[in-house]
Short mmCIF file of C-alpha atoms in Angstrom, two decimals:
data_model
loop_
_atom_site.label_atom_id
_atom_site.label_comp_id
_atom_site.label_asym_id
_atom_site.label_seq_id
_atom_site.Cartn_x
_atom_site.Cartn_y
_atom_site.Cartn_z
CA ARG A 146 46.37 -125.77 60.06
CA PRO A 147 49.21 -127.61 61.84
CA ALA A 148 48.63 -129.30 65.19
CA SER A 149 50.68 -126.69 66.97
CA SER A 150 48.08 -124.05 66.09
CA GLY A 151 45.28 -125.98 67.76
CA ALA A 152 43.88 -128.34 65.09
CA ARG A 153 41.97 -131.11 66.86
CA ALA A 154 39.49 -133.80 65.89
CA ARG A 155 36.09 -133.61 67.53
CA LEU A 156 33.66 -136.45 67.98
CA ARG A 157 30.04 -135.49 68.41
CA ALA A 158 27.47 -137.87 69.75
CA PRO A 159 24.66 -138.61 67.29
CA GLY A 160 21.46 -136.86 68.15
CA ALA A 161 23.31 -133.98 69.75
CA ASN A 162 21.97 -131.79 66.97
CA GLY A 163 18.35 -132.70 67.62
CA HIS A 164 18.05 -135.40 64.97
CA GLY A 165 16.75 -138.18 67.23
CA SER A 166 18.24 -140.95 69.27
CA ASN A 167 21.44 -142.78 68.62
CA PRO A 168 23.47 -145.50 70.29
CA LEU A 169 26.35 -143.15 71.14
CA SER A 170 24.34 -140.73 73.28
CA ASP A 171 24.28 -142.61 76.57
CA GLY A 172 26.22 -141.35 79.58
CA GLY A 173 29.06 -143.84 79.12
CA MET A 174 31.17 -141.77 76.76
CA ASN A 175 34.72 -140.90 77.72
CA PRO A 176 36.38 -139.02 74.86
CA VAL A 177 40.13 -138.90 74.55
CA SER A 178 41.28 -135.62 73.02
CA PRO A 179 43.55 -136.41 70.07
CA LEU A 180 46.47 -134.40 68.87
CA ALA A 181 46.78 -133.95 65.15
CA ARG A 182 50.17 -134.82 63.70
CA TYR A 183 51.51 -133.64 60.39
CA ASN A 184 54.55 -134.13 58.22
CA VAL A 185 55.71 -133.18 54.75
CA GLY A 186 55.78 -135.91 52.10
CA GLN A 187 58.48 -136.51 49.51
CA LYS A 188 56.67 -134.32 46.95
CA GLY A 189 56.23 -131.45 49.41
CA GLU A 190 52.62 -132.26 50.27
CA VAL A 191 51.48 -131.80 53.86
CA ARG A 192 50.09 -134.94 55.46
CA VAL A 193 47.83 -134.61 58.48
CA ASP A 194 46.99 -137.53 60.78
CA VAL A 195 44.11 -136.96 63.17
CA PRO A 196 43.35 -139.93 65.43
CA ALA A 197 40.51 -139.92 67.96
CA GLU A 198 39.14 -142.53 70.35
CA LEU A 199 35.92 -142.73 72.28
CA ALA A 200 34.99 -145.34 74.90
CA ILE A 201 31.25 -146.11 74.73
CA ASP A 202 29.21 -148.20 77.14
CA ARG A 203 27.48 -150.17 74.36
CA ARG A 204 28.24 -153.32 72.35
CA PRO A 205 30.60 -152.81 69.38
CA GLU A 206 28.01 -154.29 67.00
CA ASP A 207 25.49 -151.57 67.97
CA ILE A 208 27.98 -148.75 67.53
CA ALA A 209 29.47 -150.10 64.30
CA THR A 210 26.06 -150.69 62.74
CA PHE A 211 25.09 -147.07 63.43
CA ALA A 212 28.43 -145.52 62.43
CA MET A 213 28.85 -147.59 59.25
CA ASP A 214 25.45 -146.54 57.91
CA PRO A 215 26.17 -143.53 55.66
CA THR A 216 22.66 -142.17 56.25
CA ASN A 217 23.78 -141.44 59.83
CA ASP A 218 26.90 -139.41 58.91
CA THR A 219 25.32 -136.02 59.63
CA ARG A 220 24.03 -137.28 62.98
CA TRP A 221 27.38 -138.25 64.47
CA ILE A 222 30.17 -136.53 62.56
CA GLY A 223 30.36 -132.90 63.66
CA GLY A 224 31.69 -131.35 60.45
CA ILE A 225 29.43 -133.21 58.00
CA ARG A 226 26.54 -131.07 56.75
CA GLU A 227 25.18 -133.39 54.03
CA ALA A 228 25.88 -137.00 53.03
CA TRP A 229 24.44 -139.48 50.55
CA THR A 230 25.47 -142.66 48.76
CA LEU A 231 26.26 -142.60 45.04
CA THR A 232 26.07 -146.36 44.50
CA GLU A 233 23.19 -148.79 44.92
CA PRO A 234 22.98 -151.09 47.98
CA PRO A 235 24.32 -153.26 49.37
CA PHE A 236 27.02 -151.41 51.30
CA VAL A 237 30.23 -153.20 50.24
CA VAL A 238 33.84 -152.56 49.21
CA GLY A 239 33.58 -150.13 46.30
CA THR A 240 30.53 -148.29 47.67
CA ARG A 241 30.86 -144.54 47.14
CA GLY A 242 29.39 -141.75 49.20
CA GLU A 243 29.49 -138.00 48.82
CA ARG A 244 29.82 -135.62 51.74
CA VAL A 245 29.59 -131.88 52.17
CA ALA A 246 31.55 -130.75 55.21
CA SER A 247 32.69 -127.62 56.94
CA PHE A 248 36.43 -127.51 57.58
CA LEU A 249 38.10 -124.43 59.07
CA GLY A 250 35.03 -122.43 58.07
CA GLU A 251 35.16 -123.53 54.42
CA ARG A 252 32.71 -125.75 52.53
CA ILE A 253 34.38 -128.93 51.31
CA GLU A 254 32.75 -131.46 48.99
CA TYR A 255 34.28 -134.89 48.53
CA VAL A 256 33.55 -138.47 47.51
CA LEU A 257 34.81 -141.43 49.54
CA GLU A 258 35.05 -145.03 48.38
CA VAL A 259 35.03 -148.00 50.75
CA GLU A 260 38.41 -149.80 50.50
CA GLU A 261 38.02 -152.28 53.33
CA LEU A 262 34.94 -153.41 55.21
CA ARG A 263 34.65 -155.77 58.15
CA PRO A 264 31.00 -155.42 59.27
CA GLY A 265 30.76 -154.65 62.95
CA ALA A 266 34.50 -153.98 63.25
CA LEU A 267 36.14 -151.71 60.64
CA ILE A 268 35.57 -149.53 57.61
CA ALA A 269 38.37 -147.84 55.66
CA MET A 270 37.64 -145.27 52.95
CA ARG A 271 39.70 -143.10 50.59
CA SER A 272 38.79 -140.05 48.58
CA VAL A 273 38.20 -140.45 44.86
CA LYS A 274 37.17 -136.82 44.41
CA ALA A 275 38.32 -134.18 46.89
CA PRO A 276 40.31 -130.96 47.13
CA PHE A 277 43.05 -132.99 48.86
CA PRO A 278 43.68 -136.70 49.53
CA ILE A 279 41.56 -138.11 52.36
CA HIS A 280 41.80 -141.47 54.10
CA VAL A 281 39.31 -142.29 56.85
CA THR A 282 39.24 -145.39 59.06
CA TYR A 283 36.62 -146.23 61.69
CA GLN A 284 37.39 -149.18 63.95
CA PHE A 285 35.24 -150.65 66.73
CA ASP A 286 36.86 -152.92 69.33
CA ASP A 287 35.33 -154.77 72.24
CA VAL A 288 37.02 -153.81 75.50
CA ALA A 289 35.43 -155.57 78.48
CA GLY A 290 31.95 -155.50 76.93
CA LYS A 291 32.21 -151.86 75.87
CA THR A 292 33.28 -150.29 72.60
CA LEU A 293 36.48 -148.47 71.90
CA ALA A 294 35.63 -146.47 68.78
CA SER A 295 38.77 -145.32 66.95
CA ILE A 296 38.68 -142.86 64.10
CA ARG A 297 41.66 -141.84 62.02
CA VAL A 298 41.52 -139.19 59.32
#
């Protein structure tokens, strides 16, 4: 669905679904509503860019450690229903994880592979099995002792 019809990214604080505590659930959150952007590629494919940012009153290391742990995906990503890793630890470039998500009311299953990993700061992943190409980047920056969590899908 194009941005003009109301497509938006949504960040959900971990634990909001009753699955326990998480470092993102303190009162210091200040979400910035993103606007999805889309364009048509050279081969006629539709490309959607959905950026989102969230200011969190916690250290970036705490937030990144929680968010980069794939076992926490269902606790903090609103559309993820199930998630598990397909490769053995440690969590490194090349690690693969499978997710089952709900997108526009439809069940979507996909596998992401870690392309870039800077522990405590950034993780970039791309789909290796999905109904459409997916690139996801989570970045965690220190801004005056707080975390600016940026997510781009």
